[in-house]
Amino acid sequence: MSRITRADCEARDRADPLAPFRQRFVLPPDVVYLDGNSLGALPKAAVARLQQAVDREWGQDLIRSWNLHRWIDLPQRAGAKIGRLVGAKANEVVVADSTSVNLFKLLAAALRLKPGRRVILSEPGNFPTDLYVAQGLIDMLGGKHELKLVPGERIADAIDETVAVVSLTHVNYKSGRIHDMAAVTAKAHAAGALMLWDLCHSAGALPVDLNAAKADLAVGCGYKYLNGGPGAPAFLFVAERHQESIRPPLSGWMGHAHPFTFDIGYEPAHGIARNLCGTPPVLSMSTLDAALDVMLEADMKAIRAKSLALGELFLALVEQECGRHGFANGSAPQHERGSQVGLLHPEGYAIMQALIARGVIGDFRAPDMLRFGFAPLYNRFVDAWDAVAALKAVMDARAWDAPKFKTRAAVT
Ligand SMILES: Cc1ncc(COP(=O)(O)O)c(C=O)c1O
């Protein structure tokens, strides 16, 4: 195979149908940003929308904005937009709370829907919050239930009639490995269990079709590929067929059938709205809503094709440029992974810090993974080249081998 050059990467950028989207984002000129899988970049439209929400809606229209600017149904409006990205109907998704809180709400609701069953089934490689939330819920319910963990590749065979709900992250946060959503969901249903998917690393990164897979429940975050901003509100999905049976464990007034009659008794709203709890964070939800509009302009098939191409290019360049530096590939194979790749190296943390000092931003996942995410709306093929060139420079000069790069920060 002939050597890949930077000019080859530039040519691929020129031919890229998604290239014009890059200008829609605020990106520092001296940074190669490969961490959109953790915190998406800032869409210019989100800046304008936030300014409008602050200056006009909050500053001038004040509390009238709940009706005037429809703050009150922003969770449903933004949810409907996310529905288009994840194969759900407009009335099956709402934006609310954080992913962790939504997991709590939906796992609790799932256990109530399956009163005779005691197992929440997941995998040890799931994102820790998914496991912690399940543990906390089980503890709160008096220990009658059990969190059973089975490695991802064997999970489908472990679903039996004791399982109330199978709770999995669709795209693994480390390896990027994708579960077969339709196949696992079908297995869960065959055993009479419910299926809950965490879409944190899927929504906006690759085509997802919750309804084609007959998924029951799902959650996901707004700050990764959806570009909603740091701590952006999350979303949840409840398939229409379950919506009237769900008994929300966090029975707040925003999920009440008539919040403004101020009744003493709780009466759940019809439909997805009963999964809301308290007042929505209007400013961050407005930012997310504007970011979603940008993403909805793009073709998800083109996003997926570019994401796979960027990941493959990056791995090929690592082999070409850094082959002697001892990196192992920690990623799932191309068509089985989401929009990220991982390199394994015992000095991964220090190497990532040295890279960040050179303006190439990825992140580190313990114990030894350098993680690079590709956000096809704003990442270019030359970004892959420039990142690997910086990695080569860091490795050739052992630039990572300095005390300042070895002290762990609170966030890695
Ligand atoms: C799969 C997955 N679930 C949940 C979370 C985090 O949830 P929260 O937004 O509640 O912190 C993350 C964060 O990276 C994640 O990767």
XYZ file of C-alpha atoms and ligand atoms in Angstrom:
428
model
C 0.000 0.000 0.000
C 1.389 3.425 -0.868
C 2.172 5.912 1.856
C -0.605 8.281 2.804
C 0.389 11.934 2.599
C -1.107 15.122 4.005
C -2.005 16.106 0.425
C -4.093 12.917 0.147
C -6.005 14.010 3.247
C -6.529 17.505 1.847
C -7.927 15.979 -1.343
C -10.386 13.916 0.700
C -11.523 17.072 2.492
C -12.131 18.774 -0.852
C -14.336 15.865 -1.933
C -16.215 15.671 1.390
C -19.948 16.545 1.120
C -20.073 17.360 4.845
C -17.097 19.765 4.723
C -19.260 22.951 4.707
C -20.635 22.088 8.157
C -17.280 22.873 9.780
C -17.844 26.598 9.347
C -21.012 26.301 11.399
C -18.905 25.645 14.521
C -16.645 27.785 16.684
C -13.280 26.011 16.669
C -9.958 27.452 17.857
C -7.588 27.665 14.841
C -4.630 26.057 16.594
C -6.510 23.039 17.941
C -7.235 19.613 16.473
C -10.331 18.613 18.366
C -10.877 14.864 18.605
C -13.031 14.809 21.706
C -16.513 15.481 20.331
C -17.447 12.102 21.784
C -17.070 13.676 25.230
C -18.014 17.305 24.664
C -19.218 18.379 21.239
C -17.923 21.651 19.763
C -19.918 24.873 19.961
C -22.308 25.490 17.049
C -22.486 29.171 16.060
C -26.287 28.850 15.957
C -26.220 27.842 19.630
C -24.377 31.062 20.521
C -27.026 33.141 18.772
C -29.851 31.165 20.338
C -28.381 31.445 23.823
C -27.973 35.176 23.384
C -31.604 35.440 22.288
C -32.775 33.281 25.204
C -30.848 35.424 27.676
C -31.299 38.936 26.270
C -34.757 38.799 24.782
C -36.592 35.928 26.393
C -35.256 36.153 29.951
C -34.114 39.784 29.966
C -37.109 41.428 28.312
C -40.016 39.024 28.231
C -39.276 37.560 31.635
C -41.795 35.050 32.939
C -44.098 35.668 29.992
C -41.635 33.609 27.952
C -43.031 30.350 29.326
C -45.986 30.950 26.984
C -44.642 33.557 24.582
C -41.513 31.637 23.574
C -43.006 28.237 24.438
C -40.423 27.422 27.084
C -43.035 25.148 28.590
C -42.993 22.619 25.772
C -39.315 22.921 24.896
C -38.621 19.439 26.392
C -41.093 17.916 23.914
C -40.022 20.073 20.952
C -36.328 19.288 21.405
C -37.252 15.669 22.119
C -39.081 15.391 18.806
C -35.916 16.562 17.021
C -33.849 13.903 18.773
C -36.540 11.387 17.844
C -35.676 11.969 14.187
C -32.042 11.057 14.901
C -32.791 7.862 16.804
C -35.722 6.366 14.916
C -38.458 7.393 17.337
C -41.764 9.161 16.810
C -42.067 12.807 17.781
C -44.120 11.889 20.854
C -41.718 9.234 22.134
C -38.759 11.375 23.279
C -38.408 14.206 25.786
C -35.387 16.201 26.865
C -34.956 16.230 30.632
C -32.522 15.848 33.501
C -29.202 14.025 33.044
C -28.593 10.605 31.551
C -27.984 9.211 35.040
C -31.292 10.556 36.349
C -33.144 9.313 33.284
C -31.606 5.877 33.768
C -32.932 5.880 37.308
C -36.390 6.881 36.165
C -36.624 4.306 33.407
C -35.012 1.414 35.271
C -37.407 2.035 38.165
C -40.336 2.197 35.743
C -39.159 -1.020 34.074
C -39.043 -2.916 37.371
C -42.573 -1.741 38.110
C -43.721 -2.951 34.693
C -42.303 -6.403 35.447
C -43.243 -6.989 39.079
C -42.571 -10.744 39.099
C -38.995 -10.430 37.855
C -35.936 -9.500 39.895
C -32.961 -9.084 37.550
C -31.513 -6.032 35.836
C -29.120 -7.522 33.298
C -26.119 -5.548 32.069
C -22.444 -5.981 31.235
C -19.362 -5.161 33.348
C -18.037 -2.959 30.516
C -21.109 -0.719 30.583
C -20.482 2.917 31.492
C -20.112 3.017 35.297
C -23.007 5.398 35.939
C -25.386 2.889 34.316
C -24.236 0.269 36.824
C -24.124 2.612 39.822
C -27.654 3.847 39.193
C -28.932 0.269 38.976
C -27.100 -0.599 42.212
C -28.579 2.416 44.005
C -32.082 1.636 42.794
C -31.836 -1.998 43.904
C -30.562 -0.875 47.293
C -33.440 1.578 47.638
C -35.959 -1.133 46.789
C -34.721 -3.223 49.703
C -32.381 -5.628 47.902
C -35.126 -7.830 46.398
C -33.605 -7.285 42.960
C -30.210 -8.147 41.531
C -27.875 -6.487 39.043
C -26.474 -9.353 36.990
C -23.410 -8.610 34.864
C -22.466 -10.792 31.916
C -19.794 -9.916 29.319
C -21.312 -8.163 26.312
C -20.612 -10.928 23.807
C -22.548 -13.448 25.949
C -25.371 -11.199 27.078
C -28.015 -12.355 24.620
C -27.680 -15.930 25.907
C -28.037 -14.811 29.517
C -31.517 -13.328 29.092
C -34.052 -15.574 30.797
C -37.440 -15.275 32.494
C -35.905 -13.826 35.687
C -34.827 -10.684 33.802
C -37.054 -7.638 34.106
C -34.924 -5.340 31.989
C -31.747 -5.605 29.921
C -29.800 -2.356 30.256
C -26.997 -1.815 27.764
C -25.086 1.012 26.160
C -25.437 0.705 22.404
C -21.899 1.930 21.582
C -19.321 1.085 24.240
C -17.571 4.152 25.654
C -14.120 2.563 25.456
C -13.925 0.058 22.613
C -16.644 1.780 20.595
C -18.165 -1.658 19.980
C -21.772 -1.555 18.791
C -24.355 -3.972 20.107
C -26.782 -5.401 17.567
C -29.773 -3.436 18.799
C -32.434 -5.406 16.949
C -31.006 -8.826 17.807
C -30.509 -8.183 21.537
C -33.898 -6.490 21.824
C -35.544 -9.489 20.126
C -33.827 -11.842 22.608
C -35.050 -9.723 25.511
C -38.597 -9.774 24.212
C -38.517 -13.520 23.558
C -37.814 -13.966 27.286
C -40.497 -11.448 28.246
C -37.984 -8.788 29.367
C -37.823 -5.090 28.540
C -34.898 -3.536 26.680
C -33.300 -0.232 27.677
C -30.590 1.308 25.476
C -28.146 4.044 26.521
C -27.493 6.056 23.339
C -24.856 8.448 24.718
C -22.293 7.420 22.092
C -24.815 6.753 19.340
C -27.165 9.727 19.032
C -25.837 11.988 16.297
C -22.909 9.652 15.604
C -24.507 6.884 13.574
C -27.931 5.831 12.302
C -30.112 4.483 15.121
C -33.617 3.088 14.670
C -35.200 2.412 18.038
C -38.607 1.577 16.603
C -37.298 -0.701 13.884
C -35.491 -2.590 16.665
C -38.705 -2.522 18.789
C -36.762 -1.029 21.723
C -38.807 -0.293 24.845
C -36.810 2.402 26.609
C -33.744 4.519 25.922
C -31.695 7.364 27.364
C -28.867 9.501 26.031
C -26.970 12.697 26.632
C -27.051 16.040 24.864
C -23.447 17.144 25.201
C -21.508 14.653 23.057
C -22.343 14.287 19.356
C -25.485 16.396 19.736
C -23.299 19.401 20.610
C -25.672 20.753 23.273
C -22.902 22.151 25.483
C -21.298 21.208 28.799
C -23.845 19.555 31.084
C -26.569 19.865 28.434
C -29.820 18.175 29.414
C -30.269 14.567 28.399
C -33.134 12.749 26.713
C -35.274 9.708 27.286
C -37.385 7.521 25.001
C -40.416 5.461 25.943
C -42.061 3.456 23.153
C -45.630 4.598 22.650
C -47.026 1.200 23.661
C -45.636 1.583 27.207
C -46.366 5.232 27.823
C -49.687 4.861 29.617
C -48.413 2.016 31.817
C -45.321 3.823 33.104
C -45.529 4.912 36.734
C -42.830 7.558 37.119
C -40.728 7.176 40.280
C -39.933 10.909 40.293
C -43.495 12.165 40.235
C -42.822 15.876 39.937
C -45.255 18.563 38.898
C -43.947 18.934 35.346
C -45.055 15.354 34.725
C -48.491 15.983 36.197
C -51.545 15.908 33.952
C -52.456 19.483 34.980
C -49.439 21.219 36.574
C -51.195 24.557 36.870
C -54.301 23.390 38.692
C -52.013 22.783 41.695
C -53.934 19.713 42.818
C -52.820 17.957 45.974
C -52.792 14.517 44.405
C -50.429 13.330 41.695
C -52.014 12.408 38.414
C -49.509 11.487 35.672
C -49.737 13.293 32.344
C -50.691 11.242 29.332
C -47.895 10.178 27.049
C -44.191 10.909 27.282
C -44.678 14.058 29.426
C -45.192 12.011 32.588
C -41.466 11.275 32.507
C -40.679 14.911 33.196
C -40.071 15.871 36.785
C -39.240 19.518 37.516
C -38.746 22.833 35.716
C -36.611 22.469 32.569
C -33.216 24.227 32.399
C -34.367 26.604 29.660
C -31.031 28.177 28.751
C -29.136 24.936 28.245
C -32.128 23.312 26.585
C -32.366 26.211 24.129
C -28.691 25.749 23.264
C -29.235 22.051 22.662
C -32.331 22.762 20.589
C -30.358 25.080 18.280
C -27.531 22.550 17.986
C -30.033 19.862 16.966
C -31.227 21.988 14.064
C -27.681 22.019 12.672
C -27.342 18.273 12.992
C -30.726 17.653 11.370
C -29.530 19.401 8.231
C -26.937 16.677 7.681
C -27.530 13.266 6.156
C -26.941 10.578 8.784
C -25.693 8.102 6.173
C -23.042 10.621 5.122
C -22.130 11.168 8.784
C -21.651 7.448 9.287
C -19.613 6.997 6.101
C -17.291 9.859 7.023
C -16.978 8.730 10.623
C -15.820 5.266 9.543
C -13.452 6.753 6.964
C -11.902 9.119 9.534
C -11.375 6.311 12.035
C -9.794 4.015 9.450
C -7.543 6.797 8.180
C -6.407 7.612 11.698
C -5.562 3.968 12.492
C -3.749 3.541 9.170
C -1.713 6.675 9.874
C -0.817 5.476 13.370
C 0.486 2.272 11.828
C 2.370 4.173 9.123
C 3.873 6.902 11.324
C 4.014 5.410 14.824
C 4.347 1.676 14.104
C 7.435 1.293 16.265
C 6.057 3.095 19.298
C 4.140 0.213 20.843
C 0.516 1.269 20.455
C -2.068 -1.507 20.390
C -5.400 -0.976 18.702
C -8.084 -0.893 21.403
C -10.982 -0.375 19.003
C -13.621 -2.732 17.729
C -13.328 -3.590 13.992
C -14.496 -0.884 11.571
C -18.137 -1.788 10.925
C -18.689 -2.879 14.529
C -17.666 0.409 16.136
C -19.130 3.824 16.720
C -17.384 7.090 15.973
C -14.248 6.733 18.082
C -11.005 4.799 18.134
C -8.798 3.851 21.043
C -5.055 3.261 21.229
C -3.633 1.302 24.135
C -0.272 2.231 25.637
C 1.076 1.834 29.193
C 2.028 5.544 29.203
C -1.315 6.547 27.702
C -2.127 9.233 30.250
C 1.169 11.135 29.879
C 1.126 10.752 26.097
C -2.374 12.251 25.925
C -1.318 15.186 28.123
C 1.705 15.848 25.887
C -0.573 15.729 22.844
C -3.046 18.139 24.416
C -0.131 20.500 25.170
C 0.452 20.518 21.391
C -3.172 21.335 20.671
C -4.383 17.844 19.779
C -7.263 17.117 22.102
C -8.464 13.611 22.780
C -8.968 12.020 26.171
C -7.783 9.177 28.355
C -9.744 6.288 29.798
C -8.086 4.267 32.562
C -6.106 2.161 32.682
C -4.312 2.685 29.382
C -6.522 4.011 26.567
C -5.946 7.137 24.490
C -9.382 7.831 23.036
C -10.007 9.845 19.867
C -13.509 10.724 18.759
C -14.480 11.776 15.241
C -17.344 14.197 14.797
C -17.961 14.229 11.046
C -19.723 17.589 11.077
C -16.533 19.421 11.969
C -13.581 17.031 11.830
C -11.518 16.969 8.657
C -9.318 14.304 7.122
C -6.328 16.586 7.696
C -7.199 16.548 11.400
C -6.374 12.834 11.405
C -3.079 13.592 9.685
C -2.168 16.459 12.021
C -3.097 14.472 15.118
C -0.933 11.526 14.116
C 1.936 13.852 13.126
C 1.778 15.350 16.633
C 1.617 11.866 18.155
C 4.727 10.867 16.199
C 6.549 13.978 17.391
C 5.573 13.319 21.013
C 6.752 9.699 20.768
C 9.951 10.319 18.784
C 11.114 12.962 21.289
C 9.676 11.140 24.356
C 8.010 14.475 25.096
C 5.487 12.654 27.306
C 8.252 11.627 29.705
C 8.036 14.721 31.880
C 6.618 15.052 35.411
C 4.104 17.717 34.339
C 2.378 15.219 32.053
C 2.174 12.487 34.691
C 0.141 14.222 37.373
C -3.471 13.127 37.046
C -6.028 15.911 36.793
C -9.520 15.508 38.250
C -10.988 14.984 34.761
C -9.056 12.761 32.360
C -22.631 5.627 28.066
C -22.707 6.763 29.017
N -23.766 6.879 29.836
C -23.880 7.910 30.714
C -22.891 8.880 30.771
C -22.935 10.025 31.726
O -24.157 10.365 32.180
P -24.399 11.817 32.831
O -24.606 12.767 31.709
O -25.567 11.623 33.702
O -23.170 12.210 33.575
C -21.790 8.806 29.933
C -20.750 9.843 30.000
O -19.785 9.867 29.333
C -21.690 7.715 29.044
O -20.629 7.603 28.243
